[in-house]
mmCIF file of C-alpha atoms in Angstrom:
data_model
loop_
_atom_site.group_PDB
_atom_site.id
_atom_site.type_symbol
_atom_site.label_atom_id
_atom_site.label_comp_id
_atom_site.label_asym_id
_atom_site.label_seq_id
_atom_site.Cartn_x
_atom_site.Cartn_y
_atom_site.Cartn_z
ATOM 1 C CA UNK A 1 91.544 92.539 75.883
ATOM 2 C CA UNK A 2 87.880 91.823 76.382
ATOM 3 C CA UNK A 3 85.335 91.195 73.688
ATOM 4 C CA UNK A 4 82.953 93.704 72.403
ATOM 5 C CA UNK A 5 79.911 92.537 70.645
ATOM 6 C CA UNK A 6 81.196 92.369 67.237
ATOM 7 C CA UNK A 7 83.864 89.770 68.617
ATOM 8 C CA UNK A 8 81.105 87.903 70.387
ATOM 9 C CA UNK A 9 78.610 87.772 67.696
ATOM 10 C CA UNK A 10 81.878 86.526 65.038
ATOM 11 C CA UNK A 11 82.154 83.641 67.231
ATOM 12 C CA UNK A 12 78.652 82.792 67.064
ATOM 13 C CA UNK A 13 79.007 82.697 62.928
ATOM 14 C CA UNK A 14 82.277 80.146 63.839
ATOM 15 C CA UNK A 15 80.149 78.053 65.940
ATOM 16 C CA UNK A 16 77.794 77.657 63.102
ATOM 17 C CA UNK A 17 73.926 75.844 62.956
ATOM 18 C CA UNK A 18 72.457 72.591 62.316
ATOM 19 C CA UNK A 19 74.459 70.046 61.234
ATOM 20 C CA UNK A 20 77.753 71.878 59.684
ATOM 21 C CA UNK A 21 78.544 72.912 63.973
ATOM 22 C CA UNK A 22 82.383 73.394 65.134
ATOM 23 C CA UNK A 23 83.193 72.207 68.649
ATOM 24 C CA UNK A 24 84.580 74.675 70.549
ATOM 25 C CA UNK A 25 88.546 73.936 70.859
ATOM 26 C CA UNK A 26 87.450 74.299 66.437
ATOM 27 C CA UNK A 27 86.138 77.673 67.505
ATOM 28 C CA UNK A 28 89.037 78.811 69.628
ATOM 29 C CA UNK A 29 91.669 77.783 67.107
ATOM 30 C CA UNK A 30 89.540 79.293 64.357
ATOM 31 C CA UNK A 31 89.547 82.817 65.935
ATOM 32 C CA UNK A 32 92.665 82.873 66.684
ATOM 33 C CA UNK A 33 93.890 82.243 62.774
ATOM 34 C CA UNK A 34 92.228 85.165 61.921
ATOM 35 C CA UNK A 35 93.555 87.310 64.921
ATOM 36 C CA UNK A 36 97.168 86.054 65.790
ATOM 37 C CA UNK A 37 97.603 89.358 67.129
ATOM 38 C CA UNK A 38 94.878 89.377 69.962
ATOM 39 C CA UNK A 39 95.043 87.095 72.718
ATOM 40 C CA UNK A 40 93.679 83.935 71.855
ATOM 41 C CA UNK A 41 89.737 82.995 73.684
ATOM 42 C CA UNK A 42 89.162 80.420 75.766
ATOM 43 C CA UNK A 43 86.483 77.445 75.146
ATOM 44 C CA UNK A 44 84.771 78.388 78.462
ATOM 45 C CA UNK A 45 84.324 82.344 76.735
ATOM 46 C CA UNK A 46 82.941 80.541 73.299
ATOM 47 C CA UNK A 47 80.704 78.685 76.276
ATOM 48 C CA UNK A 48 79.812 81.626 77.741
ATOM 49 C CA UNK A 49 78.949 83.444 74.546
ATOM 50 C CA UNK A 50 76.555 80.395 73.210
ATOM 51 C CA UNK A 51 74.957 79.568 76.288
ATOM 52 C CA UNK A 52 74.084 83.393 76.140
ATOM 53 C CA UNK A 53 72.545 84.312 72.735
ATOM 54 C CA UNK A 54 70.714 80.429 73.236
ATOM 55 C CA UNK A 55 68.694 81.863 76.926
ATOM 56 C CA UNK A 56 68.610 85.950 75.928
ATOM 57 C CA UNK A 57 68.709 85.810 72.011
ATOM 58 C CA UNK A 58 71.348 88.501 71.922
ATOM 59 C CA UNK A 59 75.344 88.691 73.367
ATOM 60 C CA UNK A 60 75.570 92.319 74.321
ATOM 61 C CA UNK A 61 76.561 93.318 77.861
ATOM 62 C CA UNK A 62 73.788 93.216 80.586
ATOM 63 C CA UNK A 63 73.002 96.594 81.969
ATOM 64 C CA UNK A 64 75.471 97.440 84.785
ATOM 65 C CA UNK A 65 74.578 97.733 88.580
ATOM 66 C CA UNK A 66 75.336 100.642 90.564
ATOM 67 C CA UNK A 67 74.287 104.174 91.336
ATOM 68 C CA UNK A 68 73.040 105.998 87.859
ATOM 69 C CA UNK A 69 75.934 108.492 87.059
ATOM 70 C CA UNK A 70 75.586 111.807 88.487
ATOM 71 C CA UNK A 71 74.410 114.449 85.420
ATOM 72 C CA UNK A 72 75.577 118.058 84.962
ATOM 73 C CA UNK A 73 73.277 120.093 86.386
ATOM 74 C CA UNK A 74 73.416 118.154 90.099
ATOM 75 C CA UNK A 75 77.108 118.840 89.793
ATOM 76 C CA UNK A 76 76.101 122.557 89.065
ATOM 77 C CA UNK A 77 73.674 122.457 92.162
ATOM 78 C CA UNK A 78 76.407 121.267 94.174
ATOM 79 C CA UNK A 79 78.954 123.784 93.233
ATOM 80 C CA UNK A 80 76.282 126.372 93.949
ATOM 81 C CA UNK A 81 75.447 125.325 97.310
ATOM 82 C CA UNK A 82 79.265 125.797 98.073
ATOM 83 C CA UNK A 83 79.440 129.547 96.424
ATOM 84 C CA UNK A 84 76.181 130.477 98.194
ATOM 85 C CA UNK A 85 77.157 129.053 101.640
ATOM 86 C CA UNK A 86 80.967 127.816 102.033
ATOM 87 C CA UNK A 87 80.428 126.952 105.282
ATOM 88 C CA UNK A 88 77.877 124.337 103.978
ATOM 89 C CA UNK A 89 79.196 120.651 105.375
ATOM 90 C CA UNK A 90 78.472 117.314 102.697
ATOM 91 C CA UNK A 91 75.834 116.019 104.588
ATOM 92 C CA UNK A 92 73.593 119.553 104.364
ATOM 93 C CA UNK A 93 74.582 119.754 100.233
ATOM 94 C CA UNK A 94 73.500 115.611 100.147
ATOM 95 C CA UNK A 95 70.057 116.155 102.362
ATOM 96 C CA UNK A 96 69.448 119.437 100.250
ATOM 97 C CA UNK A 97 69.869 117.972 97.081
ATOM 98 C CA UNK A 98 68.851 114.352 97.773
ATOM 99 C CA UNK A 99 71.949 112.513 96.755
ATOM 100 C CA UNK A 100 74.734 110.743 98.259
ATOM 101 C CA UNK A 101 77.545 112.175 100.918
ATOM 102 C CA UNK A 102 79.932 110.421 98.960
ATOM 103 C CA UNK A 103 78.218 111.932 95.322
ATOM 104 C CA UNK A 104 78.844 115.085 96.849
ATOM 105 C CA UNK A 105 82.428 114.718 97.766
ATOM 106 C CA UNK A 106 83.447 113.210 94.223
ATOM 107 C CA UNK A 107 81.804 116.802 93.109
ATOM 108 C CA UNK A 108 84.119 118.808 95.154
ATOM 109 C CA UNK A 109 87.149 116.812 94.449
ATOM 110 C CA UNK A 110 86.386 116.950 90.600
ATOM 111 C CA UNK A 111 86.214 121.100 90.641
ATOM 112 C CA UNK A 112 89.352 120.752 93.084
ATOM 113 C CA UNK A 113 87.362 122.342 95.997
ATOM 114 C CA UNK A 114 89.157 121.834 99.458
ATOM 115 C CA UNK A 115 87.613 122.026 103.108
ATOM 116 C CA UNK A 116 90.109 124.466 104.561
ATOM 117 C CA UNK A 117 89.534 124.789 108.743
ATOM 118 C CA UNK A 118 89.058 127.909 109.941
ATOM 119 C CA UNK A 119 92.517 129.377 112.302
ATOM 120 C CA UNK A 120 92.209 130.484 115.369
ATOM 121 C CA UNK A 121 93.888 133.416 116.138
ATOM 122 C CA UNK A 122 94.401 135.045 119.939
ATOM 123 C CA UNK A 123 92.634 138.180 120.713
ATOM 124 C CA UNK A 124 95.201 140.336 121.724
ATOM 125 C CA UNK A 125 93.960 143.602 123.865
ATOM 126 C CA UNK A 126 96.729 146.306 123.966
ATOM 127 C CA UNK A 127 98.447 146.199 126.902
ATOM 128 C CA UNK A 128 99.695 142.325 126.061
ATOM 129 C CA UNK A 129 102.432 143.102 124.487
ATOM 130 C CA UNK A 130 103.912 144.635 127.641
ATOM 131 C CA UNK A 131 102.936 141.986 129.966
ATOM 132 C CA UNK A 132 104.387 139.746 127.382
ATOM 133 C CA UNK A 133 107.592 141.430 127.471
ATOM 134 C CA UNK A 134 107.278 141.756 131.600
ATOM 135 C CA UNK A 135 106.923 137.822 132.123
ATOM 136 C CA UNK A 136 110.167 137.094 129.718
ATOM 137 C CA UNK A 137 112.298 139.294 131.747
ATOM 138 C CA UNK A 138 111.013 137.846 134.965
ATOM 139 C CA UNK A 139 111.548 134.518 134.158
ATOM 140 C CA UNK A 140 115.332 135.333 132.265
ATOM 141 C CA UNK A 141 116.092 137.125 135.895
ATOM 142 C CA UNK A 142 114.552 134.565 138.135
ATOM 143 C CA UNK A 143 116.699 131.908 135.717
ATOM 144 C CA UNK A 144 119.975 133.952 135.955
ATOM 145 C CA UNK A 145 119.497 133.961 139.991
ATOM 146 C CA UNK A 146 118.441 130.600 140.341
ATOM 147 C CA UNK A 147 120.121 127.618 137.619
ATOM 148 C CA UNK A 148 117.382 125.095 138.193
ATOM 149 C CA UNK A 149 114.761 127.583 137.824
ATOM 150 C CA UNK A 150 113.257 126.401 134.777
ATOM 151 C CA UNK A 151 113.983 122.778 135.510
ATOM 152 C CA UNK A 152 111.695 122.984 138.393
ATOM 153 C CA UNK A 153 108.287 123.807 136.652
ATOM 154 C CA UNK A 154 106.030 121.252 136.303
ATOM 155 C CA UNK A 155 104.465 120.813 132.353
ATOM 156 C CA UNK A 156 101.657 118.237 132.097
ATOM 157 C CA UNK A 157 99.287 117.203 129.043
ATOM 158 C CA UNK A 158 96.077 118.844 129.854
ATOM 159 C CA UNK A 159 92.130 118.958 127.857
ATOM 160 C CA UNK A 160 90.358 122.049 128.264
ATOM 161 C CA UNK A 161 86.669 122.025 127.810
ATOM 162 C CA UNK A 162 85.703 125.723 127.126
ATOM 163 C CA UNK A 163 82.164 126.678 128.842
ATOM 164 C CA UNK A 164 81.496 129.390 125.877
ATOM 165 C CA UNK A 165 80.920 127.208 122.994
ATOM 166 C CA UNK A 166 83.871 128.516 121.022
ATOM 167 C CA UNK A 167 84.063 127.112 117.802
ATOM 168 C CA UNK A 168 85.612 123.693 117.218
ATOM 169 C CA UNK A 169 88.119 123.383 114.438
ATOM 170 C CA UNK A 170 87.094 120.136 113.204
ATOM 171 C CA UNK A 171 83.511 120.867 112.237
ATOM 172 C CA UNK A 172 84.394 124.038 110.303
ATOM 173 C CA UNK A 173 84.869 124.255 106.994
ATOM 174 C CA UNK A 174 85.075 126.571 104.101
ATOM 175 C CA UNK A 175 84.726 124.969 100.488
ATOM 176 C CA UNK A 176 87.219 126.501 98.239
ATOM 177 C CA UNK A 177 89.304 126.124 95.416
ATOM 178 C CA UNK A 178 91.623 128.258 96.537
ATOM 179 C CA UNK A 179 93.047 128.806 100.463
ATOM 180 C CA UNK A 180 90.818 131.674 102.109
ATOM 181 C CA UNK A 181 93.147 132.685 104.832
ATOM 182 C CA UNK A 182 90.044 131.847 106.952
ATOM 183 C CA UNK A 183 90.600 133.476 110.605
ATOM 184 C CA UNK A 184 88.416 133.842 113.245
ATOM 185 C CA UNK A 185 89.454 135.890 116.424
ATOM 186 C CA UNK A 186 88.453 133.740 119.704
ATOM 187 C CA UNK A 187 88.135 134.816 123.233
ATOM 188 C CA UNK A 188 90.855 132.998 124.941
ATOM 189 C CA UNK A 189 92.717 135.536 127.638
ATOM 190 C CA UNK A 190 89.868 135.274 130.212
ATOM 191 C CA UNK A 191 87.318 132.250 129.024
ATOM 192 C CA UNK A 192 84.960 130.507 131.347
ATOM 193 C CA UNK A 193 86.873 126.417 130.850
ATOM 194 C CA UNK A 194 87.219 123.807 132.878
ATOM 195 C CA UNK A 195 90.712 121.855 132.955
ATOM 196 C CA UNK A 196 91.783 118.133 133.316
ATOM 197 C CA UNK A 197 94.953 117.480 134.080
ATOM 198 C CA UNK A 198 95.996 113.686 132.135
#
């Protein structure tokens, strides 16, 4: 267990002044007589602790490094930019509000807010359900006439660049606690694309 400053400054009072000064294996063996239960200190810690009250006059903790803790009402601004504009993305919320990307995610993940992508669903016009049901019966007869039918058709991996600017998946978000059900009906029977074949 690490020493607070009442430890620290207790081993100062063992170390002692001017001529009636215990060495510090004395020290060590002193404090831990009078706490058997803690773990006992080393001689370099009673180093430590001397060394510092003798350059900075007291032994309490230096101020710690790092970013200054976020306060409440930047959390509130950030929870505000997400119920005024779901759509917003971390980096908008942390230029808006001047403070870290990664601030602004700890935010959301404290209030349990989730980026749920938006699903795509096919626009359906009202005559595909029949040619749906058309092409299965043509390709069940054209499989009952011919065994190999199926085997014959050629599948590759292909990437489709879409000419429209549909919307990509992984740049959409909505910031939620809970799961919108987020759909968004795309164009894809007849859209302007250009394939690769891999």
């Amino acid at each position: 267990m690490p020493l607070n400053e009442r430890d620290r400054i207790e081993i100062l009072m063992m170390i002692g002044v001017g001529d009636r000064m215990r060495t510090q294996q004395e020290v060590c063996r002193l404090f831990h007589e009078m706490h058997p239960d803690r773990e006992p200190v080393s001689q370099s810690t009673v180093s430590r602790i001397e060394r510092k009250y003798r350059e900075l006059g007291h032994v309490r903790d230096a101020p710690r490094q790092g970013r200054p803790k976020i306060n409440e009402n930047v959390q509130q601004d950030v929870i505000l930019s997400a119920l005024e504009n779901p759509h917003c993305t971390v980096r908008q919320v942390s230029r808006d509000l001047n403070i870290g990307k990664s601030s602004v995610s700890n935010i959301f993940k404290k209030v349990k807010y989730h980026p749920y992508r938006v699903r795509l669903i096919h626009e359906l016009a009202e005559d595909d359900f029949d040619r749906r049901t058309e092409f299965c019966e043509y390709m069940m007869d054209h499989n009952n006439q011919n065994n190999g039918f199926i085997a014959n058709i050629l599948f590759s991996d292909e990437a489709t660049f879409f000419l429209n600017g549909h919307v990509n998946r992984q740049n959409t978000r909505y910031w939620s606690q809970e799961n919108p059900h987020w759909m968004q009906e795309y164009h894809t029977q007849h859209p302007q694309k250009f394939l690769r074949l891999v």
